[in-house]
Structures are given as structure tokens and as C-alpha cells.
mmCIF file with all atom_site columns, C-alpha atoms in Angstrom:
data_model
loop_
_atom_site.group_PDB
_atom_site.id
_atom_site.type_symbol
_atom_site.label_atom_id
_atom_site.label_alt_id
_atom_site.label_comp_id
_atom_site.label_asym_id
_atom_site.label_entity_id
_atom_site.label_seq_id
_atom_site.pdbx_PDB_ins_code
_atom_site.Cartn_x
_atom_site.Cartn_y
_atom_site.Cartn_z
_atom_site.occupancy
_atom_site.B_iso_or_equiv
_atom_site.pdbx_formal_charge
_atom_site.auth_seq_id
_atom_site.auth_comp_id
_atom_site.auth_asym_id
_atom_site.auth_atom_id
_atom_site.pdbx_PDB_model_num
ATOM 1   C CA . MET A 1 1   ? 70.949  197.467 158.917 1.00 78.00 ? 1   MET A CA 1
ATOM 2   C CA . LYS A 1 2   ? 73.601  197.278 161.618 1.00 84.00 ? 2   LYS A CA 1
ATOM 3   C CA . LYS A 1 3   ? 76.741  199.268 161.005 1.00 90.00 ? 3   LYS A CA 1
ATOM 4   C CA . TYR A 1 4   ? 79.939  197.734 162.335 1.00 95.00 ? 4   TYR A CA 1
ATOM 5   C CA . LYS A 1 5   ? 83.031  199.067 164.046 1.00 97.00 ? 5   LYS A CA 1
ATOM 6   C CA . ILE A 1 6   ? 85.816  197.304 162.131 1.00 97.00 ? 6   ILE A CA 1
ATOM 7   C CA . ALA A 1 7   ? 89.517  197.006 162.967 1.00 98.00 ? 7   ALA A CA 1
ATOM 8   C CA . VAL A 1 8   ? 92.076  195.950 160.424 1.00 98.00 ? 8   VAL A CA 1
ATOM 9   C CA . VAL A 1 9   ? 95.198  194.570 162.147 1.00 98.00 ? 9   VAL A CA 1
ATOM 10  C CA . GLY A 1 10  ? 98.275  194.551 159.909 1.00 97.00 ? 10  GLY A CA 1
ATOM 11  C CA . ALA A 1 11  ? 96.730  197.195 157.650 1.00 97.00 ? 11  ALA A CA 1
ATOM 12  C CA . THR A 1 12  ? 100.034 198.361 156.167 1.00 96.00 ? 12  THR A CA 1
ATOM 13  C CA . GLY A 1 13  ? 101.102 194.887 154.989 1.00 95.00 ? 13  GLY A CA 1
ATOM 14  C CA . MET A 1 14  ? 100.313 193.392 151.605 1.00 94.00 ? 14  MET A CA 1
ATOM 15  C CA . VAL A 1 15  ? 97.387  191.302 152.891 1.00 94.00 ? 15  VAL A CA 1
ATOM 16  C CA . GLY A 1 16  ? 96.107  194.154 155.048 1.00 95.00 ? 16  GLY A CA 1
ATOM 17  C CA . ARG A 1 17  ? 96.081  196.439 152.002 1.00 96.00 ? 17  ARG A CA 1
ATOM 18  C CA . THR A 1 18  ? 94.183  193.782 150.137 1.00 95.00 ? 18  THR A CA 1
ATOM 19  C CA . PHE A 1 19  ? 91.638  193.618 152.989 1.00 95.00 ? 19  PHE A CA 1
ATOM 20  C CA . LEU A 1 20  ? 91.113  197.325 152.573 1.00 96.00 ? 20  LEU A CA 1
ATOM 21  C CA . LYS A 1 21  ? 90.605  197.024 148.806 1.00 96.00 ? 21  LYS A CA 1
ATOM 22  C CA . VAL A 1 22  ? 88.011  194.255 149.306 1.00 95.00 ? 22  VAL A CA 1
ATOM 23  C CA . LEU A 1 23  ? 86.248  196.255 152.016 1.00 95.00 ? 23  LEU A CA 1
ATOM 24  C CA . GLU A 1 24  ? 86.048  199.217 149.599 1.00 94.00 ? 24  GLU A CA 1
ATOM 25  C CA . GLU A 1 25  ? 84.797  196.987 146.783 1.00 95.00 ? 25  GLU A CA 1
ATOM 26  C CA . TYR A 1 26  ? 82.047  195.331 148.853 1.00 92.00 ? 26  TYR A CA 1
ATOM 27  C CA . LYS A 1 27  ? 81.114  198.418 150.873 1.00 86.00 ? 27  LYS A CA 1
ATOM 28  C CA . LEU A 1 28  ? 80.472  196.512 154.083 1.00 82.00 ? 28  LEU A CA 1
ATOM 29  C CA . PRO A 1 29  ? 78.156  198.645 156.194 1.00 82.00 ? 29  PRO A CA 1
ATOM 30  C CA . ALA A 1 30  ? 80.510  200.200 158.738 1.00 92.00 ? 30  ALA A CA 1
ATOM 31  C CA . GLU A 1 31  ? 80.165  202.839 161.362 1.00 94.00 ? 31  GLU A CA 1
ATOM 32  C CA . SER A 1 32  ? 83.937  203.202 161.511 1.00 95.00 ? 32  SER A CA 1
ATOM 33  C CA . TYR A 1 33  ? 87.221  201.662 160.518 1.00 97.00 ? 33  TYR A CA 1
ATOM 34  C CA . THR A 1 34  ? 90.401  201.662 162.567 1.00 98.00 ? 34  THR A CA 1
ATOM 35  C CA . LEU A 1 35  ? 93.718  200.584 161.029 1.00 98.00 ? 35  LEU A CA 1
ATOM 36  C CA . PHE A 1 36  ? 96.366  198.990 163.259 1.00 98.00 ? 36  PHE A CA 1
ATOM 37  C CA . SER A 1 37  ? 99.981  198.057 162.667 1.00 96.00 ? 37  SER A CA 1
ATOM 38  C CA . SER A 1 38  ? 103.253 197.542 164.483 1.00 94.00 ? 38  SER A CA 1
ATOM 39  C CA . ALA A 1 39  ? 104.982 200.462 166.180 1.00 94.00 ? 39  ALA A CA 1
ATOM 40  C CA . ARG A 1 40  ? 107.236 200.742 163.100 1.00 94.00 ? 40  ARG A CA 1
ATOM 41  C CA . SER A 1 41  ? 104.318 201.671 160.814 1.00 95.00 ? 41  SER A CA 1
ATOM 42  C CA . ALA A 1 42  ? 102.149 203.469 163.350 1.00 96.00 ? 42  ALA A CA 1
ATOM 43  C CA . GLY A 1 43  ? 101.532 207.082 162.449 1.00 96.00 ? 43  GLY A CA 1
ATOM 44  C CA . SER A 1 44  ? 101.697 206.468 158.759 1.00 96.00 ? 44  SER A CA 1
ATOM 45  C CA . LYS A 1 45  ? 98.815  207.682 156.552 1.00 97.00 ? 45  LYS A CA 1
ATOM 46  C CA . MET A 1 46  ? 96.685  205.485 154.301 1.00 97.00 ? 46  MET A CA 1
ATOM 47  C CA . GLN A 1 47  ? 93.942  206.356 151.844 1.00 96.00 ? 47  GLN A CA 1
ATOM 48  C CA . PHE A 1 48  ? 90.825  204.236 152.316 1.00 95.00 ? 48  PHE A CA 1
ATOM 49  C CA . MET A 1 49  ? 87.165  204.758 151.387 1.00 92.00 ? 49  MET A CA 1
ATOM 50  C CA . GLY A 1 50  ? 88.018  208.228 150.077 1.00 91.00 ? 50  GLY A CA 1
ATOM 51  C CA . GLU A 1 51  ? 89.473  209.320 153.381 1.00 94.00 ? 51  GLU A CA 1
ATOM 52  C CA . GLU A 1 52  ? 92.903  209.568 154.929 1.00 96.00 ? 52  GLU A CA 1
ATOM 53  C CA . TYR A 1 53  ? 93.452  207.291 157.952 1.00 97.00 ? 53  TYR A CA 1
ATOM 54  C CA . THR A 1 54  ? 96.253  207.486 160.462 1.00 98.00 ? 54  THR A CA 1
ATOM 55  C CA . VAL A 1 55  ? 97.493  203.996 161.285 1.00 98.00 ? 55  VAL A CA 1
ATOM 56  C CA . ARG A 1 56  ? 97.546  203.261 165.029 1.00 98.00 ? 56  ARG A CA 1
ATOM 57  C CA . GLU A 1 57  ? 99.922  201.041 166.970 1.00 98.00 ? 57  GLU A CA 1
ATOM 58  C CA . LEU A 1 58  ? 98.384  197.730 168.081 1.00 98.00 ? 58  LEU A CA 1
ATOM 59  C CA . THR A 1 59  ? 98.596  197.480 171.886 1.00 97.00 ? 59  THR A CA 1
ATOM 60  C CA . GLU A 1 60  ? 96.985  195.455 174.670 1.00 97.00 ? 60  GLU A CA 1
ATOM 61  C CA . THR A 1 61  ? 94.356  198.227 175.123 1.00 97.00 ? 61  THR A CA 1
ATOM 62  C CA . SER A 1 62  ? 93.502  198.715 171.371 1.00 98.00 ? 62  SER A CA 1
ATOM 63  C CA . PHE A 1 63  ? 90.277  196.729 171.641 1.00 98.00 ? 63  PHE A CA 1
ATOM 64  C CA . ASP A 1 64  ? 88.963  198.527 174.735 1.00 97.00 ? 64  ASP A CA 1
ATOM 65  C CA . GLU A 1 65  ? 86.922  200.847 172.534 1.00 93.00 ? 65  GLU A CA 1
ATOM 66  C CA . GLY A 1 66  ? 84.581  198.033 171.456 1.00 95.00 ? 66  GLY A CA 1
ATOM 67  C CA . PHE A 1 67  ? 85.038  196.725 167.919 1.00 97.00 ? 67  PHE A CA 1
ATOM 68  C CA . ASP A 1 68  ? 82.530  194.400 166.330 1.00 97.00 ? 68  ASP A CA 1
ATOM 69  C CA . ILE A 1 69  ? 84.942  192.782 163.833 1.00 97.00 ? 69  ILE A CA 1
ATOM 70  C CA . ALA A 1 70  ? 88.715  192.594 163.585 1.00 98.00 ? 70  ALA A CA 1
ATOM 71  C CA . LEU A 1 71  ? 90.416  191.328 160.466 1.00 97.00 ? 71  LEU A CA 1
ATOM 72  C CA . PHE A 1 72  ? 93.867  190.054 161.451 1.00 98.00 ? 72  PHE A CA 1
ATOM 73  C CA . SER A 1 73  ? 96.768  189.623 159.064 1.00 95.00 ? 73  SER A CA 1
ATOM 74  C CA . ALA A 1 74  ? 99.836  190.516 161.087 1.00 94.00 ? 74  ALA A CA 1
ATOM 75  C CA . GLY A 1 75  ? 101.500 187.133 161.554 1.00 92.00 ? 75  GLY A CA 1
ATOM 76  C CA . GLY A 1 76  ? 101.040 184.227 163.956 1.00 95.00 ? 76  GLY A CA 1
ATOM 77  C CA . SER A 1 77  ? 102.735 185.694 167.006 1.00 96.00 ? 77  SER A CA 1
ATOM 78  C CA . THR A 1 78  ? 100.681 188.881 166.789 1.00 97.00 ? 78  THR A CA 1
ATOM 79  C CA . SER A 1 79  ? 97.507  186.842 166.428 1.00 97.00 ? 79  SER A CA 1
ATOM 80  C CA . GLU A 1 80  ? 98.400  184.597 169.305 1.00 97.00 ? 80  GLU A CA 1
ATOM 81  C CA . LYS A 1 81  ? 98.885  187.587 171.543 1.00 98.00 ? 81  LYS A CA 1
ATOM 82  C CA . PHE A 1 82  ? 96.151  190.011 170.420 1.00 98.00 ? 82  PHE A CA 1
ATOM 83  C CA . ALA A 1 83  ? 93.302  187.865 169.069 1.00 98.00 ? 83  ALA A CA 1
ATOM 84  C CA . PRO A 1 84  ? 92.345  186.524 172.528 1.00 98.00 ? 84  PRO A CA 1
ATOM 85  C CA . ILE A 1 85  ? 92.390  190.096 173.863 1.00 98.00 ? 85  ILE A CA 1
ATOM 86  C CA . ALA A 1 86  ? 90.041  191.262 171.077 1.00 98.00 ? 86  ALA A CA 1
ATOM 87  C CA . ALA A 1 87  ? 87.813  188.174 171.489 1.00 98.00 ? 87  ALA A CA 1
ATOM 88  C CA . SER A 1 88  ? 87.546  188.729 175.256 1.00 98.00 ? 88  SER A CA 1
ATOM 89  C CA . LYS A 1 89  ? 86.135  192.222 174.538 1.00 97.00 ? 89  LYS A CA 1
ATOM 90  C CA . GLY A 1 90  ? 83.353  190.743 172.370 1.00 97.00 ? 90  GLY A CA 1
ATOM 91  C CA . CYS A 1 91  ? 85.091  191.428 169.043 1.00 98.00 ? 91  CYS A CA 1
ATOM 92  C CA . LEU A 1 92  ? 84.798  188.764 166.331 1.00 97.00 ? 92  LEU A CA 1
ATOM 93  C CA . VAL A 1 93  ? 88.337  188.069 165.065 1.00 98.00 ? 93  VAL A CA 1
ATOM 94  C CA . ILE A 1 94  ? 88.787  186.664 161.551 1.00 97.00 ? 94  ILE A CA 1
ATOM 95  C CA . ASP A 1 95  ? 92.386  185.581 161.500 1.00 97.00 ? 95  ASP A CA 1
ATOM 96  C CA . ASN A 1 96  ? 94.487  185.061 158.388 1.00 95.00 ? 96  ASN A CA 1
ATOM 97  C CA . SER A 1 97  ? 97.622  183.708 160.125 1.00 95.00 ? 97  SER A CA 1
ATOM 98  C CA . SER A 1 98  ? 98.475  180.125 160.963 1.00 94.00 ? 98  SER A CA 1
ATOM 99  C CA . ALA A 1 99  ? 98.031  180.697 164.714 1.00 96.00 ? 99  ALA A CA 1
ATOM 100 C CA . TRP A 1 100 ? 94.534  179.282 165.145 1.00 96.00 ? 100 TRP A CA 1
ATOM 101 C CA . ARG A 1 101 ? 94.223  176.848 162.227 1.00 95.00 ? 101 ARG A CA 1
ATOM 102 C CA . MET A 1 102 ? 94.754  173.688 164.248 1.00 94.00 ? 102 MET A CA 1
ATOM 103 C CA . GLU A 1 103 ? 92.823  174.690 167.372 1.00 95.00 ? 103 GLU A CA 1
ATOM 104 C CA . LYS A 1 104 ? 89.806  172.413 167.928 1.00 94.00 ? 104 LYS A CA 1
ATOM 105 C CA . ASP A 1 105 ? 87.748  175.211 169.449 1.00 95.00 ? 105 ASP A CA 1
ATOM 106 C CA . VAL A 1 106 ? 88.320  177.569 166.509 1.00 97.00 ? 106 VAL A CA 1
ATOM 107 C CA . PRO A 1 107 ? 86.423  176.984 163.287 1.00 97.00 ? 107 PRO A CA 1
ATOM 108 C CA . LEU A 1 108 ? 88.607  176.774 160.143 1.00 96.00 ? 108 LEU A CA 1
ATOM 109 C CA . VAL A 1 109 ? 86.318  178.275 157.516 1.00 96.00 ? 109 VAL A CA 1
ATOM 110 C CA . VAL A 1 110 ? 86.228  178.468 153.767 1.00 95.00 ? 110 VAL A CA 1
ATOM 111 C CA . PRO A 1 111 ? 82.797  180.110 153.172 1.00 92.00 ? 111 PRO A CA 1
ATOM 112 C CA . GLU A 1 112 ? 82.170  178.330 149.930 1.00 93.00 ? 112 GLU A CA 1
ATOM 113 C CA . CYS A 1 113 ? 82.647  174.982 151.680 1.00 94.00 ? 113 CYS A CA 1
ATOM 114 C CA . ASN A 1 114 ? 81.658  175.181 155.354 1.00 95.00 ? 114 ASN A CA 1
ATOM 115 C CA . ALA A 1 115 ? 80.118  178.573 156.062 1.00 94.00 ? 115 ALA A CA 1
ATOM 116 C CA . ASN A 1 116 ? 77.857  177.070 158.752 1.00 96.00 ? 116 ASN A CA 1
ATOM 117 C CA . ASP A 1 117 ? 80.939  176.449 160.931 1.00 95.00 ? 117 ASP A CA 1
ATOM 118 C CA . ILE A 1 118 ? 80.969  180.131 161.829 1.00 93.00 ? 118 ILE A CA 1
ATOM 119 C CA . LEU A 1 119 ? 77.924  179.415 163.973 1.00 94.00 ? 119 LEU A CA 1
ATOM 120 C CA . TRP A 1 120 ? 79.989  177.755 166.708 1.00 95.00 ? 120 TRP A CA 1
ATOM 121 C CA . HIS A 1 121 ? 82.890  180.212 167.024 1.00 94.00 ? 121 HIS A CA 1
ATOM 122 C CA . LYS A 1 122 ? 84.075  181.667 170.350 1.00 95.00 ? 122 LYS A CA 1
ATOM 123 C CA . ASN A 1 123 ? 84.927  185.039 168.729 1.00 97.00 ? 123 ASN A CA 1
ATOM 124 C CA . ILE A 1 124 ? 87.885  183.704 166.713 1.00 98.00 ? 124 ILE A CA 1
ATOM 125 C CA . ILE A 1 125 ? 87.501  182.270 163.237 1.00 98.00 ? 125 ILE A CA 1
ATOM 126 C CA . ALA A 1 126 ? 90.544  181.007 161.249 1.00 97.00 ? 126 ALA A CA 1
ATOM 127 C CA . ASN A 1 127 ? 90.968  180.530 157.557 1.00 94.00 ? 127 ASN A CA 1
ATOM 128 C CA . PRO A 1 128 ? 93.343  178.106 155.814 1.00 93.00 ? 128 PRO A CA 1
ATOM 129 C CA . ASN A 1 129 ? 96.251  179.346 153.707 1.00 89.00 ? 129 ASN A CA 1
ATOM 130 C CA . CYS A 1 130 ? 95.698  180.679 150.214 1.00 85.00 ? 130 CYS A CA 1
ATOM 131 C CA . SER A 1 131 ? 96.563  177.506 148.253 1.00 87.00 ? 131 SER A CA 1
ATOM 132 C CA . THR A 1 132 ? 94.307  175.401 150.552 1.00 90.00 ? 132 THR A CA 1
ATOM 133 C CA . ILE A 1 133 ? 91.369  177.789 150.100 1.00 92.00 ? 133 ILE A CA 1
ATOM 134 C CA . ILE A 1 134 ? 91.620  177.665 146.296 1.00 91.00 ? 134 ILE A CA 1
ATOM 135 C CA . THR A 1 135 ? 92.021  173.898 146.258 1.00 91.00 ? 135 THR A CA 1
ATOM 136 C CA . LEU A 1 136 ? 89.123  173.276 148.642 1.00 93.00 ? 136 LEU A CA 1
ATOM 137 C CA . VAL A 1 137 ? 86.686  175.419 146.653 1.00 94.00 ? 137 VAL A CA 1
ATOM 138 C CA . ALA A 1 138 ? 87.344  173.309 143.595 1.00 93.00 ? 138 ALA A CA 1
ATOM 139 C CA . ILE A 1 139 ? 87.441  169.960 145.504 1.00 94.00 ? 139 ILE A CA 1
ATOM 140 C CA . ASN A 1 140 ? 84.199  170.810 147.308 1.00 95.00 ? 140 ASN A CA 1
ATOM 141 C CA . ALA A 1 141 ? 82.394  171.307 144.011 1.00 94.00 ? 141 ALA A CA 1
ATOM 142 C CA . ILE A 1 142 ? 83.744  168.055 142.641 1.00 95.00 ? 142 ILE A CA 1
ATOM 143 C CA . ASN A 1 143 ? 82.953  166.215 145.894 1.00 94.00 ? 143 ASN A CA 1
ATOM 144 C CA . LYS A 1 144 ? 79.290  167.220 145.565 1.00 94.00 ? 144 LYS A CA 1
ATOM 145 C CA . LEU A 1 145 ? 79.197  165.397 142.207 1.00 95.00 ? 145 LEU A CA 1
ATOM 146 C CA . SER A 1 146 ? 81.316  162.389 143.140 1.00 96.00 ? 146 SER A CA 1
ATOM 147 C CA . LYS A 1 147 ? 82.682  161.528 146.591 1.00 95.00 ? 147 LYS A CA 1
ATOM 148 C CA . ILE A 1 148 ? 86.413  162.162 146.972 1.00 95.00 ? 148 ILE A CA 1
ATOM 149 C CA . ASN A 1 149 ? 88.138  159.758 149.369 1.00 95.00 ? 149 ASN A CA 1
ATOM 150 C CA . ALA A 1 150 ? 91.569  161.375 149.602 1.00 93.00 ? 150 ALA A CA 1
ATOM 151 C CA . VAL A 1 151 ? 93.679  164.229 148.238 1.00 90.00 ? 151 VAL A CA 1
ATOM 152 C CA . VAL A 1 152 ? 97.459  164.507 148.282 1.00 91.00 ? 152 VAL A CA 1
ATOM 153 C CA . ALA A 1 153 ? 98.743  167.988 147.602 1.00 86.00 ? 153 ALA A CA 1
ATOM 154 C CA . SER A 1 154 ? 102.151 169.621 147.550 1.00 86.00 ? 154 SER A CA 1
ATOM 155 C CA . THR A 1 155 ? 102.822 173.378 147.394 1.00 84.00 ? 155 THR A CA 1
ATOM 156 C CA . TYR A 1 156 ? 106.088 175.196 146.892 1.00 85.00 ? 156 TYR A CA 1
ATOM 157 C CA . GLN A 1 157 ? 107.213 178.699 147.581 1.00 80.00 ? 157 GLN A CA 1
ATOM 158 C CA . ALA A 1 158 ? 110.087 180.575 146.057 1.00 80.00 ? 158 ALA A CA 1
ATOM 159 C CA . THR A 1 159 ? 113.029 181.305 148.276 1.00 79.00 ? 159 THR A CA 1
ATOM 160 C CA . SER A 1 160 ? 114.864 183.754 146.071 1.00 72.00 ? 160 SER A CA 1
#
């Protein structure tokens, strides 16, 4: 079984920490993990997979060492700048920001609904926002039983 070199971009943020918890839970076969963040968090230490990792600053040369997969959750502007760099080095980017969601050449994937769309990626795969993912999983199951013609949804976020 292939073991992957995996980068986690935005590792110190809330979603990045959740990525790490899920990676620990599922024990994805990995040769190595590298944790990236902004300059502000670079150098901090994080516990992951029973080891201590030093978080590295994300730069234009971060992907020169040849990663197989990069999980991005560092915001749209970071993804816009660094995902193409990673992709150009042969790294598969799975992006959690809004940066690539409306790009026609980037598959927008919810695995429970359209997993086959990953087959036509160009090294960047986007995912919808959290409320859309949850809604689509339920709607997809219903749609298999009875065709849905339209959905109107509203979501709200607290501003306090």
C-alpha cells in the first residue's frame, strides 16, 4: 500500500486541527506529515499521531519537497496563492476555502454525492461549505427515492 507525503496547510486553525484529528482517527497510510501555517504561528509545536511537530511557515517553496496530498484550510487568499503552486508540483490539493468552488475546471466534491468527480481534477479539488455538505448528503439520499426539482435554502451565521 502506498504511503503518502501529506501537508496540512492552516494546521493551527480550528479546521486544521480538526483535519489532524480526523487523520489520526482514520490512520491514513502516510510516510510523513508536514504542518504549515502563517508566519505568525510558524515555529509553534503541535502534538499529532503521538509525536510533536514543529509548524512550518507556508512559503512559495514549501511544496518543492514533493508532497502527494495537501489539505488546505487557511482561507481563500492563501488558497488562491498557494494551491496552484502545490498543484504545479504534482501535489493533489483538497481545498476547504471558497477560492475554487465556482471554478469550472475544479471539481466541487461531496464524496457521498459525487465522488466520481475526483476523476477529472487537475490537482485541485474543492468542497462546498459545511452547511451545503450536510444538506446535500440528505438531499442526495431523498433524490434517489424521488426526484427533487429545486431547493431553496437560507443559512445564517452569528455576528456577535
